[in-house]
Coordinates of N, CA and C in Angstrom, one line a residue:
M18 N -29.6 69.0 -40.6 CA -29.6 67.6 -40.2 C -28.3 66.9 -40.6
Y19 N -27.8 66.0 -39.8 CA -26.6 65.3 -40.0 C -26.7 64.4 -41.3
K20 N -25.7 64.5 -42.1 CA -25.6 63.6 -43.3 C -24.4 62.8 -43.3
R21 N -24.5 61.5 -43.4 CA -23.4 60.6 -43.4 C -22.7 60.7 -44.7
D22 N -21.4 60.4 -44.8 CA -20.6 60.4 -46.0 C -21.1 59.3 -47.0
Q23 N -21.9 59.8 -48.0 CA -22.5 58.8 -48.9 C -21.4 58.1 -49.8
H24 N -20.3 58.8 -50.0 CA -19.2 58.2 -50.8 C -18.8 56.9 -50.2
Y25 N -18.6 56.9 -48.9 CA -18.1 55.7 -48.2 C -19.1 54.6 -47.9
N26 N -20.3 55.0 -47.7 CA -21.4 54.1 -47.3 C -22.4 53.7 -48.4
K27 N -22.3 54.3 -49.5 CA -23.2 54.0 -50.6 C -22.9 52.6 -51.3
K28 N -23.9 51.8 -51.6 CA -23.7 50.6 -52.3 C -23.1 50.9 -53.7
I29 N -22.1 50.2 -54.1 CA -21.5 50.4 -55.4 C -21.3 49.1 -56.1
E30 N -21.2 49.1 -57.4 CA -21.1 47.9 -58.2 C -19.8 47.1 -57.9
T31 N -19.9 45.9 -58.1 CA -18.9 44.9 -57.8 C -17.5 45.4 -58.5
G32 N -17.6 45.8 -59.7 CA -16.4 46.2 -60.4 C -15.7 47.4 -59.7
Y33 N -16.5 48.3 -59.2 CA -15.9 49.4 -58.5 C -15.2 48.9 -57.1
L34 N -15.9 47.9 -56.5 CA -15.3 47.4 -55.3 C -13.9 46.7 -55.6
Y35 N -13.9 46.0 -56.7 CA -12.6 45.4 -57.1 C -11.5 46.5 -57.4
K36 N -12.0 47.6 -58.0 CA -11.1 48.7 -58.2 C -10.6 49.3 -56.9
E37 N -11.5 49.4 -55.9 CA -11.1 49.9 -54.6 C -10.1 49.0 -54.0
L38 N -10.3 47.7 -54.1 CA -9.4 46.7 -53.6 C -8.0 46.8 -54.2
D39 N -8.0 47.0 -55.5 CA -6.7 47.1 -56.2 C -6.0 48.4 -55.9
T40 N -6.8 49.4 -55.7 CA -6.2 50.8 -55.5 C -5.7 51.0 -54.1
H41 N -6.6 50.6 -53.1 CA -6.3 51.0 -51.7 C -5.8 49.9 -50.8
Y42 N -5.8 48.7 -51.3 CA -5.4 47.6 -50.5 C -4.2 46.7 -51.1
N43 N -3.5 47.4 -52.0 CA -2.4 46.7 -52.7 C -1.2 46.3 -51.9
A44 N -1.1 46.9 -50.7 CA 0.0 46.5 -49.8 C -0.3 45.3 -48.9
E45 N -1.5 44.8 -49.0 CA -1.9 43.7 -48.2 C -1.3 42.4 -48.8
T46 N -1.2 41.4 -48.0 CA -0.7 40.1 -48.5 C -1.7 39.5 -49.5
D47 N -1.2 38.5 -50.3 CA -2.0 37.9 -51.2 C -3.2 37.2 -50.5
L48 N -2.9 36.6 -49.4 CA -4.0 35.9 -48.6 C -5.1 36.9 -48.2
V49 N -4.8 38.0 -47.7 CA -5.8 39.0 -47.3 C -6.5 39.5 -48.5
R50 N -5.8 39.8 -49.6 CA -6.5 40.4 -50.8 C -7.4 39.3 -51.4
N51 N -6.9 38.0 -51.4 CA -7.8 37.0 -51.9 C -9.1 36.8 -51.1
L52 N -9.0 36.9 -49.8 CA -10.2 36.8 -49.0 C -11.1 38.0 -49.2
M53 N -10.5 39.2 -49.3 CA -11.3 40.3 -49.6 C -12.0 40.2 -50.9
S54 N -11.3 39.7 -51.9 CA -11.9 39.5 -53.2 C -13.0 38.5 -53.2
M55 N -12.8 37.5 -52.4 CA -13.9 36.5 -52.2 C -15.1 37.1 -51.6
S56 N -14.9 38.0 -50.6 CA -16.0 38.6 -49.9 C -16.8 39.5 -50.9
I57 N -16.1 40.1 -51.9 CA -16.8 40.9 -52.9 C -17.6 39.9 -53.8
T58 N -16.9 38.9 -54.3 CA -17.5 37.9 -55.2 C -18.8 37.3 -54.6
E59 N -18.7 37.0 -53.3 CA -19.9 36.3 -52.7 C -20.9 37.3 -52.2
G60 N -20.7 38.6 -52.5 CA -21.8 39.6 -52.2 C -21.8 40.0 -50.7
L61 N -20.8 39.6 -49.9 CA -20.8 40.0 -48.5 C -20.5 41.5 -48.4
V62 N -19.7 42.0 -49.2 CA -19.3 43.4 -49.2 C -20.0 44.2 -50.3
E63 N -20.6 45.3 -49.9 CA -21.3 46.1 -50.9 C -20.9 47.6 -51.0
T64 N -20.1 48.0 -50.0 CA -19.7 49.5 -49.9 C -18.3 49.6 -49.6
R65 N -17.7 50.8 -49.7 CA -16.3 51.0 -49.4 C -16.1 50.8 -47.9
H66 N -17.1 51.2 -47.1 CA -17.0 51.0 -45.6 C -16.9 49.5 -45.3
E67 N -17.8 48.7 -45.9 CA -17.8 47.3 -45.7 C -16.5 46.6 -46.1
L68 N -15.9 47.1 -47.2 CA -14.6 46.6 -47.7 C -13.5 46.9 -46.6
S69 N -13.6 48.1 -46.0 CA -12.7 48.4 -45.0 C -12.9 47.5 -43.7
C70 N -14.1 47.3 -43.4 CA -14.4 46.4 -42.3 C -13.9 45.0 -42.5
A71 N -14.0 44.5 -43.8 CA -13.5 43.2 -44.1 C -12.0 43.2 -43.9
N72 N -11.3 44.3 -44.4 CA -9.9 44.4 -44.2 C -9.5 44.3 -42.7
E73 N -10.2 45.0 -41.9 CA -9.9 45.0 -40.5 C -10.1 43.6 -39.9
E74 N -11.1 42.9 -40.3 CA -11.3 41.5 -39.8 C -10.1 40.6 -40.3
L75 N -9.5 40.9 -41.4 CA -8.5 40.0 -41.9 C -7.1 40.5 -41.6
W76 N -7.0 41.6 -40.9 CA -5.7 42.3 -40.7 C -4.6 41.3 -40.1
S77 N -5.0 40.5 -39.2 CA -4.0 39.6 -38.5 C -3.4 38.6 -39.5
L78 N -4.1 38.3 -40.6 CA -3.6 37.4 -41.6 C -2.4 37.8 -42.3
N79 N -2.1 39.1 -42.3 CA -0.9 39.6 -42.9 C 0.4 39.0 -42.3
D80 N 0.2 38.5 -41.1 CA 1.4 37.8 -40.4 C 1.3 36.3 -40.5
W81 N 0.3 35.8 -41.3 CA 0.2 34.3 -41.4 C 1.5 33.7 -42.0
P82 N 2.0 32.7 -41.3 CA 3.3 32.1 -41.8 C 3.1 31.4 -43.2
E83 N 3.9 31.7 -44.1 CA 3.8 31.2 -45.5 C 3.9 29.7 -45.5
D84 N 4.7 29.1 -44.5 CA 4.9 27.6 -44.5 C 3.7 26.9 -43.9
Q85 N 2.8 27.7 -43.3 CA 1.6 27.1 -42.7 C 0.5 27.1 -43.7
G86 N -0.2 26.0 -43.9 CA -1.3 26.0 -44.9 C -2.5 26.8 -44.4
F87 N -3.2 27.2 -45.4 CA -4.5 27.9 -45.1 C -5.6 27.1 -45.7
Q88 N -6.3 26.4 -44.9 CA -7.2 25.4 -45.4 C -8.6 26.0 -45.7
S89 N -9.5 25.2 -46.3 CA -10.8 25.7 -46.7 C -11.6 26.0 -45.4
S90 N -11.3 25.3 -44.3 CA -12.0 25.6 -43.0 C -11.6 26.9 -42.5
D91 N -10.3 27.2 -42.7 CA -9.8 28.6 -42.3 C -10.5 29.7 -43.1
R92 N -10.5 29.4 -44.4 CA -11.2 30.4 -45.3 C -12.7 30.6 -44.9
A93 N -13.3 29.5 -44.6 CA -14.8 29.6 -44.3 C -14.9 30.3 -43.0
E94 N -14.1 30.1 -42.0 CA -14.1 30.8 -40.7 C -13.9 32.3 -40.9
Y95 N -13.0 32.7 -41.7 CA -12.7 34.2 -41.9 C -13.9 34.8 -42.7
L96 N -14.4 34.1 -43.7 CA -15.6 34.6 -44.4 C -16.8 34.7 -43.5
R97 N -16.9 33.8 -42.6 CA -18.0 33.9 -41.6 C -17.8 35.1 -40.7
R98 N -16.6 35.4 -40.3 CA -16.3 36.5 -39.4 C -16.6 37.8 -40.2
I99 N -16.3 37.9 -41.5 CA -16.6 39.1 -42.3 C -18.1 39.3 -42.4
K100 N -18.8 38.2 -42.6 CA -20.3 38.3 -42.8 C -20.9 38.8 -41.5
E101 N -20.4 38.3 -40.3 CA -20.9 38.7 -39.0 C -20.6 40.2 -38.8
T102 N -19.4 40.6 -39.1 CA -19.0 42.0 -38.9 C -19.8 42.9 -39.7
I103 N -20.0 42.5 -41.0 CA -20.8 43.4 -41.9 C -22.2 43.5 -41.4
A104 N -22.8 42.4 -41.0 CA -24.2 42.4 -40.5 C -24.3 43.4 -39.3
F105 N -23.3 43.3 -38.4 CA -23.3 44.2 -37.3 C -23.2 45.7 -37.7
E106 N -22.3 45.9 -38.7 CA -22.1 47.3 -39.1 C -23.3 47.9 -39.8
R107 N -24.0 47.0 -40.6 CA -25.2 47.5 -41.3 C -26.3 47.8 -40.2
K108 N -26.4 46.9 -39.2 CA -27.4 47.2 -38.1 C -27.0 48.5 -37.4
F109 N -25.7 48.7 -37.1 CA -25.3 49.9 -36.4 C -25.6 51.1 -37.2
L110 N -25.3 51.1 -38.5 CA -25.5 52.3 -39.3 C -27.0 52.6 -39.5
Q111 N -27.8 51.5 -39.5 CA -29.3 51.7 -39.6 C -29.8 52.3 -38.3
A112 N -29.3 51.9 -37.2 CA -29.8 52.4 -35.9 C -29.3 53.9 -35.8
E113 N -28.1 54.1 -36.2 CA -27.6 55.5 -36.1 C -28.4 56.4 -37.0
N114 N -28.8 56.0 -38.2 CA -29.6 56.7 -39.1 C -31.0 57.0 -38.5
E115 N -31.5 56.0 -37.9 CA -32.9 56.2 -37.2 C -32.8 57.2 -36.1
L116 N -31.7 57.2 -35.3 CA -31.6 58.1 -34.2 C -31.4 59.6 -34.8
V117 N -30.7 59.7 -35.9 CA -30.5 61.0 -36.5 C -31.9 61.5 -37.0
Q118 N -32.6 60.7 -37.7 CA -33.9 61.1 -38.2 C -35.0 61.4 -37.1
I119 N -35.1 60.5 -36.2 CA -36.1 60.6 -35.1 C -35.8 61.9 -34.3
N120 N -34.6 62.1 -34.0 CA -34.2 63.3 -33.1 C -33.7 64.5 -33.9
R121 N -33.8 64.4 -35.2 CA -33.4 65.6 -36.1 C -32.0 66.1 -35.6
L122 N -31.1 65.2 -35.5 CA -29.7 65.6 -35.0 C -28.9 66.3 -36.1
E123 N -28.1 67.2 -35.6 CA -27.2 68.0 -36.4 C -25.8 67.3 -36.5
E124 N -25.5 66.4 -35.6 CA -24.3 65.6 -35.7 C -24.6 64.2 -35.3
C125 N -23.6 63.4 -35.6 CA -23.7 61.9 -35.4 C -23.9 61.6 -33.9
P126 N -24.8 60.7 -33.5 CA -24.9 60.3 -32.1 C -23.7 59.6 -31.6
K127 N -23.4 59.6 -30.4 CA -22.3 58.9 -29.8 C -22.4 57.4 -30.0
N128 N -21.3 56.7 -30.0 CA -21.3 55.2 -30.2 C -22.1 54.5 -29.1
D129 N -22.0 54.9 -27.9 CA -22.7 54.3 -26.8 C -24.2 54.5 -26.9
T130 N -24.6 55.7 -27.4 CA -26.0 56.0 -27.6 C -26.6 55.0 -28.6
V131 N -25.9 54.9 -29.7 CA -26.4 54.0 -30.8 C -26.5 52.5 -30.3
R132 N -25.5 52.1 -29.5 CA -25.5 50.7 -29.0 C -26.6 50.5 -28.0
K133 N -26.9 51.5 -27.2 CA -28.0 51.4 -26.3 C -29.4 51.3 -27.0
Y134 N -29.5 52.1 -28.1 CA -30.7 52.1 -28.9 C -30.8 50.7 -29.6
M135 N -29.7 50.1 -30.1 CA -29.7 48.8 -30.7 C -30.2 47.8 -29.7
A136 N -29.7 47.8 -28.5 CA -30.0 46.9 -27.4 C -31.5 47.0 -27.1
M137 N -32.0 48.2 -27.0 CA -33.4 48.5 -26.7 C -34.3 47.9 -27.8
N138 N -33.9 48.1 -29.1 CA -34.6 47.5 -30.2 C -34.6 46.0 -30.1
D139 N -33.5 45.4 -29.8 CA -33.4 43.9 -29.7 C -34.3 43.4 -28.6
K140 N -34.4 44.1 -27.5 CA -35.3 43.7 -26.4 C -36.8 43.8 -26.8
L141 N -37.1 44.9 -27.5 CA -38.4 45.0 -28.0 C -38.8 43.9 -29.0
K142 N -37.9 43.6 -29.9 CA -38.2 42.5 -30.8 C -38.3 41.1 -30.1
E143 N -37.5 40.9 -29.1 CA -37.7 39.7 -28.3 C -39.1 39.6 -27.7
G144 N -39.6 40.7 -27.2 CA -40.9 40.8 -26.5 C -42.0 40.5 -27.5
M145 N -41.8 41.0 -28.8 CA -42.8 40.7 -29.8 C -42.8 39.3 -30.3
V146 N -41.7 38.6 -30.2 CA -41.6 37.2 -30.6 C -42.2 36.3 -29.6
A147 N -41.9 36.6 -28.3 CA -42.3 35.7 -27.2 C -43.8 35.5 -27.1

């Protein structure tokens, strides 16, 4: 049966996440590193994978002009984006894991298959609520 890389997707302590940030993201701008640190502090990020997702969400900020201010509303918007991205990633990984277990797969299902399964589950949940 397929096993996902536990090193990358396992929840780790906050201190280890900060160490990952310091070790693997030290080339990022202070703005990006600060927002990544905030996402750890606020508990939005719990795994190495989620830290990577936060970095991808913030990637464009590496080009943020230094003479242009970064307001609290900007910060709140980017933290909201991280939260939304992490929620989707957790949902995707859960669906992928369910597909592997249900079908006893030897390899990871295709992205499209997982997304279709997620959509089907969403429709089923809507039917139960209505």
